[in-house]
Amino acid sequence: MDCDLRPYQEEVVQAALRGENSIIWLPTGGGKTRAAVYITKKHLETTANAKVAVLVNKVHLVDQHFAKEFKPFLGSTYRITAVSGDSNEKDLFGCLVKASDLVICTAQILENALINMEEEKHVELTDFTLLVIDECHHTQKESVYNKIMGRYVEKKVRKEGNLPQILGLTASPGTGGNKQLDKAVEHVLQICANLDSVIVSTKNFIPVLQKVVPRPKKQYDIVEKRALDPFGDHLKAMMWMIHEFMPSTVSRSLREMGTQEYEADVVELEKEGVKNENRLIAQCALHLRQYNDALLINDTVRMVDAFRGLDEFYNSRKTRLLDGTDIFLQGLFDENSVELKQLASNALYENPKLTQLQCTLQQEFNNENSRAILFSKTRRGTHCLLDWVNSNPELQRVNIRAGILTGAGTGANHMTQNEQKETITRFRTGILNLLISTSVAEEGLDIPECNLVVRYGLLTNEIAQQQASGRARAVNSVYSVVAEEGGREMRRELTNEYLEDLTARAIDQVQQMSPREFRLEISKLQQIAVMTRIEAERKKNERKQHYSPGQVQFQCRDCFLPVCSGEDLRTIENTHHVNINPEFERHYRAGVQVVLEKSFEDWEPGRLISCRNCGKEWGMEIKFRRVVILPCLKIKSFSLKTPEGKSTPKKWKNVEFQVKEFDFLADMSTHFPDLDLDE
Ligand SMILES: [Zn+2]
């Protein structure tokens, strides 16, 4: 198949065709990937021993780029391999790269292969002659892209040769949260430095581009503030009772109920409670967070959705009341649940945002060929909205057929990759005409052109906003923002519009710099980045040596029961933390079997595990090489007792002692005392 480019695409590929490192900046729908295919083709044709890697940041993009772009144009001439995290082939990545001209994979797979020293699995950056980086604005801070490019930049600063050419693709580098032009310029320069690239955009063909990628009509569907909210008021009254149950100094420090700020406050409060082993405060804080969640849900979807969340929470803990605090909290809910349920079912006081949303949808779907996407903030929100659509007679009358699209993952509410694919296919073929989605569809997903994009109760940055609006590509399409008058969502939307414009001005300023000035600036930033990274690495190693593993005791986060020592822990594949002490078994209870779509080389999932004393969920079993069952622990479910007091690390990488790597023979000898495994 011929790969013909539009004039503006021709313009932006020139730097790359000269062999320069470059970032292509084109809006969603402008054909960035096609431009990359063109560059890759020329590169393969003209470079001796060429080898190309196309890196993506989301698993579903591997197949999408392979099937829709690279294979049709290059598949008959070159050996192309697509590797995603779900395939077993990733384990022999080194061999695959040797046997291919072009590899398409997630950045994480390349990163793993760069670290892994086994010959069949290992690759070097210098094995490639061209690296294509999709959605390259993520190349910053601790992202996988930036880890890979960090290595590249370090090699460059050390003047090591044979580095591949870099081609970055983005619809917007963003301003990095900055609202001033000079800071936005710094951000764009930093992205350029991280990718060691210039940034190119069309200068001569802007009208052509605007014709190919029409901007949707923006429409603000503004809702007045809810006048009466007896359900929400009742929740707040219950929260006041919990406040009164706690020492008065504590509750006075909390900000306004029903806000993100309140959530942040009670999250802190729970940590304080755990650190001081004050179960009353820790548990009250935990429950207040549930109530606050209910208020937030009440603010976006239906009252019944808010009630259901609380009801499920209390039902799951009914049978495990450890002390007076538990009895008080459970009692408070039980006494009020009937009234709450009644209030929730009174349609008179329902959320006015939903009424507006109904209007917006009805209007669009009067046209029976319409297709729309509704973006909502949380996975839970999407499920509530689907339920609402399906039970709303007005929306059923205009024949809305809705489906959910959320991120792929392993949790209970996550979709699998196949389910994602299936949903998109059903949307494309018209079986579904409304997708209710979290931000996953904002970026990169190949979704048919839509007539309507609705952002409902959503707060994201300017990059996500721009990509969402890029989904409304049909002629005369509408981009609607349903939000409360003067509310946060509305303010954020307006800020993002301003930031989108600021991004364009910042890029323009960077492009105006003389090549010499630009190179000097970039090289300065790169040297700083290398030094910063070395220093961070040193600090990280220092932190790991702060305590010896034996000095750290693990306690259950909810009931403070001491359960194991840091010495009992080992890591598997550098990420999973398992307890190898057979004694540990008496502390937990195993529940339902965990199902993961992915498969792993050395292990498979077992059952969920939880605290035998209080029922707190701790993690899951891992069946290692089908021989032993090891409990794998989530750090968030524990608090750590150290010689300098208690701590509640959020991630395993923040613990201040070294966890040894799992050694099957040495570590398992205690499990099989009759065998001499060391022989
Ligand atoms: Zn416990």
XYZ file of C-alpha atoms and ligand atoms in Angstrom:
680
model
C 0.000 0.000 0.000
C 1.219 3.506 -0.746
C 1.805 5.825 2.135
C 0.818 9.290 0.921
C 1.010 12.253 3.201
C -1.029 15.413 3.406
C 0.959 18.636 2.844
C 1.154 19.506 6.550
C 2.368 15.980 7.321
C 5.058 16.378 4.626
C 6.134 19.534 6.361
C 6.499 18.035 9.844
C 8.406 14.903 8.788
C 11.288 16.800 7.171
C 13.498 17.101 10.279
C 13.145 13.369 10.974
C 13.921 12.493 7.343
C 17.183 14.430 7.721
C 17.987 12.113 10.615
C 17.386 14.700 13.344
C 15.720 13.872 16.645
C 12.306 15.504 16.569
C 8.913 15.715 18.230
C 5.934 15.982 15.893
C 3.144 18.121 17.336
C -0.183 17.559 15.554
C -3.712 17.599 16.974
C -5.741 14.429 17.596
C -7.021 13.237 14.226
C -4.202 14.962 12.331
C -2.457 11.719 11.374
C 0.643 11.606 13.605
C 0.937 7.853 13.439
C 0.737 7.890 9.637
C 3.580 10.408 9.585
C 5.572 8.043 11.819
C 4.885 5.132 9.449
C 6.225 7.226 6.578
C 9.382 8.163 8.486
C 9.897 4.544 9.559
C 9.561 3.362 5.963
C 12.157 5.838 4.696
C 14.421 4.996 7.607
C 14.255 1.254 6.909
C 14.922 1.845 3.210
C 17.947 4.092 3.666
C 19.692 2.954 6.858
C 22.132 0.053 6.978
C 21.151 -2.582 9.592
C 18.114 -0.539 10.528
C 16.058 -1.621 13.531
C 13.065 0.330 14.789
C 11.142 0.238 18.076
C 7.715 1.855 18.352
C 6.909 2.506 22.005
C 3.385 3.099 23.320
C 2.107 3.882 26.818
C -1.055 1.782 26.810
C -1.374 -1.908 26.052
C -4.264 -1.651 23.587
C -2.239 0.717 21.388
C 0.219 -2.068 20.518
C -2.363 -3.970 18.463
C -3.982 -0.825 17.172
C -0.765 0.600 15.717
C 0.272 -2.791 14.397
C -2.985 -3.716 12.660
C -4.103 -0.308 11.420
C -0.877 1.493 10.584
C 2.436 -0.341 10.465
C 1.419 -3.750 9.094
C -0.642 -2.503 6.106
C 2.164 -0.240 4.864
C 5.307 -2.144 5.868
C 4.200 -5.712 6.579
C 4.924 -7.121 3.129
C 8.549 -5.940 3.102
C 9.693 -6.000 6.700
C 9.539 -8.307 9.702
C 7.233 -6.615 12.221
C 6.561 -7.939 15.715
C 3.933 -6.619 18.104
C 4.533 -7.505 21.747
C 2.146 -6.620 24.542
C 2.270 -7.369 28.241
C -0.319 -10.095 27.831
C 1.680 -12.181 25.389
C 4.217 -14.745 26.533
C 6.635 -13.641 23.827
C 7.710 -10.702 25.947
C 9.844 -13.089 27.988
C 12.272 -13.564 25.121
C 12.334 -9.965 24.025
C 16.066 -10.008 23.183
C 15.586 -12.832 20.673
C 12.491 -11.169 19.193
C 14.345 -7.933 18.571
C 17.159 -9.798 16.814
C 14.663 -11.446 14.472
C 12.673 -8.292 13.618
C 13.116 -5.079 11.661
C 10.407 -3.341 13.621
C 9.087 -4.024 17.114
C 5.928 -2.428 18.558
C 5.631 -2.708 22.322
C 4.745 -0.912 25.525
C 7.556 1.153 27.003
C 7.560 -1.084 30.083
C 8.553 -4.122 28.017
C 11.569 -2.292 26.588
C 12.467 -0.971 30.046
C 12.354 -4.516 31.507
C 14.549 -5.784 28.683
C 17.093 -2.999 29.225
C 17.406 -4.019 32.901
C 17.322 -7.807 32.428
C 20.806 -9.229 31.886
C 19.828 -12.708 30.649
C 20.924 -12.989 27.044
C 17.575 -14.022 25.494
C 15.805 -11.192 27.263
C 18.310 -8.359 27.160
C 18.505 -5.508 24.677
C 20.565 -2.324 24.529
C 19.387 1.057 23.302
C 22.171 0.851 20.730
C 20.527 -2.259 19.218
C 18.036 0.155 17.632
C 18.525 2.804 14.979
C 15.171 4.559 15.468
C 12.912 4.886 18.522
C 9.375 6.123 17.901
C 7.690 7.359 21.106
C 3.914 7.711 20.962
C 2.123 10.220 23.265
C 5.603 11.485 24.097
C 4.441 14.287 26.415
C 4.557 11.595 29.110
C 8.364 11.660 28.888
C 8.821 13.458 32.187
C 9.450 12.866 35.863
C 9.258 9.200 36.942
C 7.435 7.837 33.875
C 8.710 4.740 32.085
C 9.341 6.811 28.960
C 11.572 9.101 30.975
C 13.452 6.170 32.519
C 14.286 4.955 29.025
C 15.146 8.414 27.754
C 17.095 9.097 30.974
C 19.468 6.299 29.969
C 19.675 7.762 26.486
C 20.449 11.258 27.754
C 23.074 9.934 30.157
C 24.814 8.072 27.334
C 24.673 11.214 25.241
C 26.113 13.407 27.996
C 28.901 10.832 28.449
C 29.474 11.068 24.697
C 28.796 7.376 24.026
C 28.038 6.737 20.354
C 25.599 4.720 18.227
C 22.449 6.044 19.842
C 19.201 5.623 17.889
C 17.347 8.490 16.259
C 14.367 9.683 18.343
C 10.910 10.479 16.974
C 8.320 11.714 19.468
C 4.584 12.106 18.698
C 2.171 14.250 20.667
C -1.115 16.116 20.366
C 0.031 18.464 23.115
C 3.074 18.699 25.379
C 0.998 20.720 27.877
C 2.320 23.405 30.191
C 3.167 21.110 33.102
C 0.569 22.827 35.274
C 2.118 26.266 34.748
C -0.039 29.297 34.063
C 2.701 31.735 33.074
C 4.288 31.838 29.658
C 7.918 31.703 30.804
C 7.199 28.630 32.988
C 5.294 26.983 30.140
C 8.276 27.604 27.860
C 10.535 25.959 30.462
C 8.206 22.965 30.509
C 8.266 22.574 26.718
C 12.066 22.897 26.742
C 12.284 20.236 29.440
C 10.214 17.833 27.320
C 12.503 18.618 24.362
C 15.559 17.968 26.562
C 14.109 14.705 27.895
C 13.544 13.518 24.318
C 16.742 15.180 23.039
C 14.603 16.599 20.247
C 13.413 19.748 18.510
C 9.650 20.248 18.351
C 8.068 20.669 14.909
C 4.591 21.696 13.813
C 3.028 22.908 10.600
C 3.668 26.560 9.737
C 2.639 26.720 6.101
C -0.466 24.537 6.030
C -2.472 25.566 9.083
C -5.717 26.111 7.058
C -5.436 22.620 5.520
C -4.957 21.141 8.970
C -7.964 23.000 10.330
C -10.061 21.652 7.493
C -8.954 18.065 8.099
C -9.405 18.349 11.857
C -12.456 20.543 12.458
C -12.905 21.843 15.973
C -16.172 20.781 17.559
C -18.657 23.392 18.697
C -18.298 23.930 22.402
C -21.390 24.143 24.519
C -21.656 24.847 28.228
C -24.661 23.108 29.758
C -24.701 24.893 33.068
C -26.796 23.728 35.965
C -27.968 25.797 38.894
C -26.881 24.823 42.358
C -29.119 22.223 44.020
C -31.661 24.081 46.127
C -32.630 21.349 48.563
C -30.670 18.237 49.388
C -32.227 16.414 52.359
C -30.318 13.206 51.613
C -26.946 14.997 51.620
C -27.930 16.940 54.740
C -28.762 13.726 56.552
C -25.369 12.243 55.635
C -23.707 15.374 57.000
C -25.670 15.136 60.252
C -24.379 11.593 60.680
C -20.844 12.778 60.005
C -21.250 15.399 62.747
C -22.122 12.614 65.167
C -18.907 10.834 64.264
C -17.036 14.110 64.775
C -18.563 14.359 68.236
C -17.494 10.814 69.020
C -13.879 11.894 68.485
C -11.903 14.286 70.725
C -13.113 17.825 69.933
C -9.651 19.093 68.888
C -9.632 16.552 66.052
C -12.916 17.387 64.348
C -12.235 21.128 64.435
C -9.231 20.659 62.133
C -11.300 19.182 59.282
C -12.356 21.294 56.298
C -15.756 21.392 54.557
C -17.627 18.108 54.211
C -18.295 16.815 50.711
C -15.074 18.212 49.205
C -11.731 16.817 48.027
C -10.100 18.850 50.803
C -12.128 17.018 53.432
C -11.073 13.732 51.870
C -7.403 14.742 52.079
C -7.903 15.700 55.755
C -9.462 12.401 56.811
C -6.832 10.426 54.892
C -4.185 12.256 56.983
C -6.226 11.725 60.131
C -6.380 7.971 59.572
C -2.576 7.875 59.236
C -2.182 9.837 62.465
C -4.544 7.445 64.223
C -2.556 4.450 62.993
C 0.769 6.005 63.991
C -0.473 6.688 67.515
C -2.282 3.351 67.695
C -5.490 5.252 68.388
C -8.040 2.936 66.859
C -10.963 5.253 67.634
C -9.517 8.033 65.485
C -8.195 5.740 62.743
C -11.529 3.976 62.284
C -13.661 7.126 62.530
C -11.451 8.709 59.860
C -11.831 5.643 57.649
C -15.619 5.752 57.956
C -15.802 9.516 57.457
C -14.035 8.969 54.172
C -16.818 6.580 53.136
C -19.451 9.172 54.013
C -17.526 11.850 52.157
C -17.360 9.533 49.126
C -21.132 9.212 49.371
C -21.476 13.008 49.345
C -19.230 13.240 46.290
C -21.270 10.561 44.509
C -24.486 12.345 45.497
C -23.009 15.380 43.789
C -22.380 13.619 40.467
C -24.877 10.778 40.084
C -28.009 9.589 41.855
C -28.723 9.524 45.571
C -29.336 5.761 45.383
C -25.818 5.291 44.008
C -24.430 7.131 47.027
C -26.562 5.072 49.381
C -25.596 1.786 47.751
C -21.878 2.467 48.246
C -22.304 3.061 51.977
C -24.657 0.130 52.355
C -22.151 -2.232 50.746
C -19.352 -0.925 52.952
C -21.313 -1.540 56.167
C -22.658 -4.897 55.036
C -19.137 -6.162 54.395
C -18.029 -5.482 57.983
C -21.118 -6.324 60.021
C -19.740 -9.577 61.372
C -16.441 -8.187 62.620
C -17.023 -5.656 65.359
C -13.855 -5.603 67.456
C -14.528 -2.866 69.988
C -16.751 0.038 71.048
C -15.691 2.181 68.087
C -16.861 -0.466 65.619
C -20.110 -0.935 67.500
C -20.802 2.823 67.527
C -20.071 3.277 63.807
C -22.026 0.234 62.696
C -24.897 1.197 65.009
C -25.036 4.727 63.607
C -25.461 3.447 60.086
C -27.908 0.697 60.997
C -30.141 3.139 62.882
C -30.231 5.563 59.949
C -30.182 3.283 56.941
C -33.972 3.024 56.510
C -34.395 6.789 56.535
C -31.417 7.305 54.221
C -32.857 4.833 51.769
C -36.208 6.595 51.810
C -34.634 10.009 51.239
C -32.538 8.589 48.400
C -35.610 7.369 46.552
C -37.392 10.750 46.550
C -37.097 11.895 42.917
C -38.106 15.431 43.866
C -34.635 16.145 45.208
C -32.611 14.324 42.546
C -29.319 15.715 41.256
C -30.051 18.554 38.760
C -26.918 17.730 36.764
C -28.565 14.481 35.708
C -31.636 16.347 34.465
C -29.367 18.507 32.307
C -27.443 15.480 31.089
C -30.712 13.836 30.108
C -31.635 16.942 28.067
C -28.274 17.066 26.302
C -28.428 13.383 25.393
C -32.088 13.454 24.332
C -31.460 16.378 22.019
C -28.553 14.634 20.292
C -30.226 11.257 19.985
C -33.304 12.656 18.326
C -31.066 12.079 15.342
C -31.037 8.310 15.188
C -27.584 7.971 13.617
C -25.865 9.802 16.419
C -22.909 8.512 18.318
C -21.654 9.960 21.576
C -19.097 9.527 24.329
C -19.812 10.482 27.894
C -16.679 11.010 29.994
C -16.944 10.583 33.725
C -14.307 10.730 36.422
C -14.349 7.337 38.080
C -14.938 3.734 37.117
C -17.688 3.617 39.685
C -19.238 6.733 38.120
C -19.421 5.045 34.724
C -21.305 2.095 36.191
C -23.784 4.373 37.978
C -24.366 6.333 34.757
C -24.939 3.169 32.728
C -27.481 2.036 35.272
C -29.131 5.462 35.095
C -29.284 5.465 31.275
C -30.714 1.959 31.179
C -33.414 2.750 33.716
C -34.378 6.157 32.290
C -37.551 5.829 30.142
C -36.906 9.090 28.228
C -33.427 7.969 27.168
C -34.690 4.516 26.259
C -37.348 6.137 24.077
C -34.691 7.841 21.908
C -33.062 4.436 21.621
C -29.795 4.989 23.442
C -27.737 1.822 23.604
C -24.947 2.412 26.095
C -21.804 0.491 27.016
C -18.914 1.075 29.401
C -15.279 1.608 28.467
C -12.773 1.781 31.310
C -9.072 1.043 31.712
C -7.660 -2.450 31.388
C -6.376 -3.843 34.631
C -6.613 -6.598 37.158
C -8.938 -5.196 39.833
C -12.503 -6.362 40.330
C -14.050 -3.479 38.391
C -11.456 -3.346 35.599
C -12.136 -4.426 32.047
C -9.890 -6.916 30.338
C -8.184 -5.961 27.106
C -10.529 -8.228 25.150
C -13.590 -6.680 26.736
C -12.251 -3.255 25.742
C -11.751 -4.386 22.161
C -15.195 -5.913 22.021
C -16.874 -2.758 23.339
C -15.117 -0.575 20.773
C -16.106 -2.960 17.979
C -19.728 -2.864 19.116
C -19.577 0.928 19.156
C -18.012 1.009 15.690
C -20.596 -1.303 14.194
C -23.453 0.630 15.802
C -24.670 -2.024 18.230
C -23.827 0.583 20.855
C -24.306 4.307 20.232
C -23.169 5.730 23.565
C -19.854 4.974 25.266
C -19.633 5.851 28.932
C -15.956 6.126 29.647
C -13.263 7.103 32.099
C -10.306 9.045 30.749
C -8.916 5.924 29.031
C -10.645 6.889 25.783
C -9.308 10.417 25.975
C -5.945 9.296 24.741
C -4.940 7.219 21.767
C -7.910 4.860 21.512
C -9.139 4.292 17.988
C -12.756 5.310 18.368
C -15.071 6.161 15.476
C -15.937 9.796 14.942
C -18.500 11.071 17.380
C -21.227 13.683 17.069
C -21.252 14.500 20.729
C -18.663 14.396 23.485
C -19.947 15.154 26.973
C -17.671 15.853 29.890
C -19.622 15.168 33.010
C -18.286 16.221 36.403
C -14.745 15.880 35.233
C -11.522 17.557 36.288
C -8.481 16.871 34.130
C -5.580 18.774 32.687
C -5.429 20.649 29.405
C -3.869 17.696 27.554
C -6.698 15.308 28.413
C -9.283 17.970 27.665
C -7.841 18.598 24.230
C -7.719 14.894 23.448
C -11.300 14.442 24.609
C -12.517 17.216 22.365
C -10.518 15.567 19.565
C -12.936 12.631 19.796
C -15.768 14.824 18.489
C -14.716 14.725 14.876
C -17.879 14.250 12.898
C -19.152 17.242 10.904
C -21.053 19.697 13.136
C -20.053 17.801 16.247
C -20.652 19.195 19.716
C -18.460 19.158 22.790
C -20.613 19.675 25.855
C -19.566 20.432 29.392
C -22.223 19.654 31.970
C -21.275 21.416 35.180
C -22.612 23.360 38.118
C -22.706 27.116 37.889
C -19.481 28.546 39.308
C -18.306 25.042 40.292
C -14.823 23.558 40.148
C -15.394 21.656 36.893
C -16.444 24.807 35.141
C -13.445 26.775 36.414
C -11.127 23.948 35.432
C -12.572 23.770 31.929
C -11.953 27.480 31.417
C -8.443 27.233 32.859
C -7.720 24.369 30.480
C -8.855 26.413 27.505
C -6.424 29.103 28.546
C -3.642 26.534 29.048
C -4.244 25.040 25.613
C -3.618 28.428 24.102
C -0.624 29.003 26.380
C 0.903 25.691 25.224
C 0.732 26.863 21.619
C 2.415 30.168 22.497
C 5.119 28.390 24.498
C 5.889 26.041 21.610
C 6.046 28.971 19.247
C 8.537 30.719 21.491
C 10.724 27.601 21.663
C 10.614 27.309 17.872
C 11.724 30.950 17.555
C 14.940 30.281 19.446
C 18.092 30.183 17.337
C 19.408 26.624 16.864
C 22.502 27.507 18.893
C 20.537 28.986 21.774
C 18.164 25.989 21.750
C 21.014 23.458 21.793
C 22.774 25.236 24.677
C 19.576 25.353 26.704
C 18.791 21.673 26.057
C 22.278 20.522 26.872
C 22.208 22.446 30.171
C 18.895 20.792 31.135
C 20.253 17.371 30.186
C 23.316 17.751 32.384
C 21.136 18.791 35.300
C 18.865 15.794 34.684
C 21.794 13.359 34.752
C 23.161 14.815 37.998
C 19.729 14.837 39.611
C 19.205 11.210 38.687
C 22.543 10.086 40.128
C 21.824 11.959 43.366
C 18.306 10.498 43.615
C 19.677 6.993 43.117
C 22.228 7.558 45.896
C 19.529 8.813 48.275
C 17.275 5.888 47.444
C 20.019 3.397 48.282
C 20.775 5.264 51.485
C 17.103 5.117 52.508
C 17.006 1.353 51.928
C 19.851 0.922 54.423
C 18.213 3.017 57.154
C 17.059 -0.033 59.123
C 17.985 -3.684 59.047
C 14.957 -5.828 58.057
C 14.830 -7.344 61.548
C 14.262 -3.906 63.089
C 10.953 -3.419 61.274
C 7.752 -4.999 62.583
C 4.597 -5.192 60.451
C 1.204 -4.549 62.065
C -2.275 -4.901 60.564
C -3.380 -1.422 59.543
C -6.885 -1.772 61.014
C -6.402 -3.713 64.264
C -2.681 -3.050 64.962
C -1.943 -6.752 65.516
C 1.808 -7.456 64.996
C 2.056 -10.063 62.249
C 5.578 -10.326 60.880
C 9.060 -8.852 60.614
C 10.881 -7.309 57.646
C 13.146 -10.375 57.715
C 10.242 -12.598 56.627
C 9.810 -10.747 53.342
C 11.215 -11.390 49.880
C 10.585 -9.851 46.460
C 9.541 -11.706 43.315
C 10.283 -10.092 39.948
C 11.309 -7.000 41.899
C 7.654 -6.020 42.413
C 5.742 -8.601 44.452
C 6.467 -8.780 48.180
C 5.865 -12.187 49.698
C 6.150 -13.539 53.219
C 8.222 -16.743 53.359
C 7.761 -17.486 57.061
C 5.460 -20.545 57.443
C 4.336 -19.130 60.825
C 2.604 -16.254 59.052
C -0.188 -18.557 57.925
C -1.926 -18.412 61.296
C -2.534 -14.656 60.928
C -4.606 -14.680 57.767
C -7.687 -16.185 56.196
C -7.898 -17.037 52.487
C -10.967 -16.000 50.487
C -12.015 -16.160 46.861
C -9.750 -17.171 43.991
C -8.148 -14.244 42.096
C -8.408 -14.302 38.299
C -5.876 -12.379 36.193
C -5.939 -12.186 32.418
C -2.166 -11.917 32.245
C 0.080 -14.896 32.736
C 3.478 -14.867 34.406
C 6.554 -16.975 33.886
C 7.069 -18.186 37.459
C 3.801 -17.824 39.282
C 0.012 -17.734 39.149
C -2.477 -16.024 41.449
C -4.111 -17.856 44.343
C -6.833 -16.594 46.692
C -7.402 -13.211 48.323
C -6.106 -13.013 51.885
C -7.310 -10.982 54.855
C -6.539 -10.413 58.544
C -7.828 -13.277 60.688
C -8.464 -10.844 63.524
C -10.310 -7.932 61.877
C -10.925 -8.933 58.247
C -8.743 -6.204 56.690
C -7.817 -7.253 53.164
C -4.061 -7.808 52.908
C -3.331 -9.029 49.372
C -3.377 -12.395 47.686
C -1.631 -15.730 47.508
C 0.940 -16.394 44.842
C 1.470 -19.964 43.636
C 5.145 -20.058 42.849
C 6.172 -22.559 40.152
C 3.137 -24.634 41.149
C 5.043 -25.795 44.217
C 4.544 -23.362 47.072
C 1.865 -20.899 48.046
C 3.230 -17.567 49.273
C 1.145 -14.726 50.715
C 1.834 -11.556 48.717
C 1.243 -8.392 50.755
C -0.021 -4.903 49.925
C 1.998 -2.347 51.885
C -1.083 -0.134 52.278
C -2.709 -2.761 54.504
C -0.008 -2.478 57.169
C 1.732 -0.044 59.444
C 5.426 -0.408 60.224
C 6.944 -0.223 63.680
C 10.557 0.963 63.532
C 13.090 2.034 66.191
C 12.159 5.642 65.353
C 8.404 5.253 65.617
C 5.623 4.080 63.336
C 5.251 4.751 59.638
C 2.618 4.130 56.975
C 4.390 3.962 53.610
C 2.099 4.145 50.607
C 4.362 2.179 48.295
C 6.869 -0.584 48.785
C 9.605 1.536 47.245
C 9.271 3.917 50.210
C 10.097 1.379 52.932
C 13.355 2.123 54.684
C 14.947 -1.306 54.665
C 16.169 -3.675 52.010
C 13.840 -6.528 51.099
C 15.863 -9.489 49.842
C 15.138 -11.107 46.522
C 13.361 -14.451 46.665
C 15.734 -17.385 46.329
C 13.675 -20.484 45.713
C 16.032 -23.104 47.161
C 17.439 -21.153 50.087
C 14.137 -19.626 51.168
C 11.990 -22.703 50.782
C 14.054 -25.060 52.909
C 11.943 -24.111 55.957
C 8.778 -25.135 54.114
C 10.227 -28.572 53.382
C 12.190 -29.445 56.510
C 12.530 -33.119 55.508
C 14.370 -32.328 52.310
C 17.924 -31.141 52.067
C 17.287 -28.566 49.355
C 20.700 -26.965 49.505
C 22.372 -30.025 48.001
Zn -6.370 -6.777 61.450
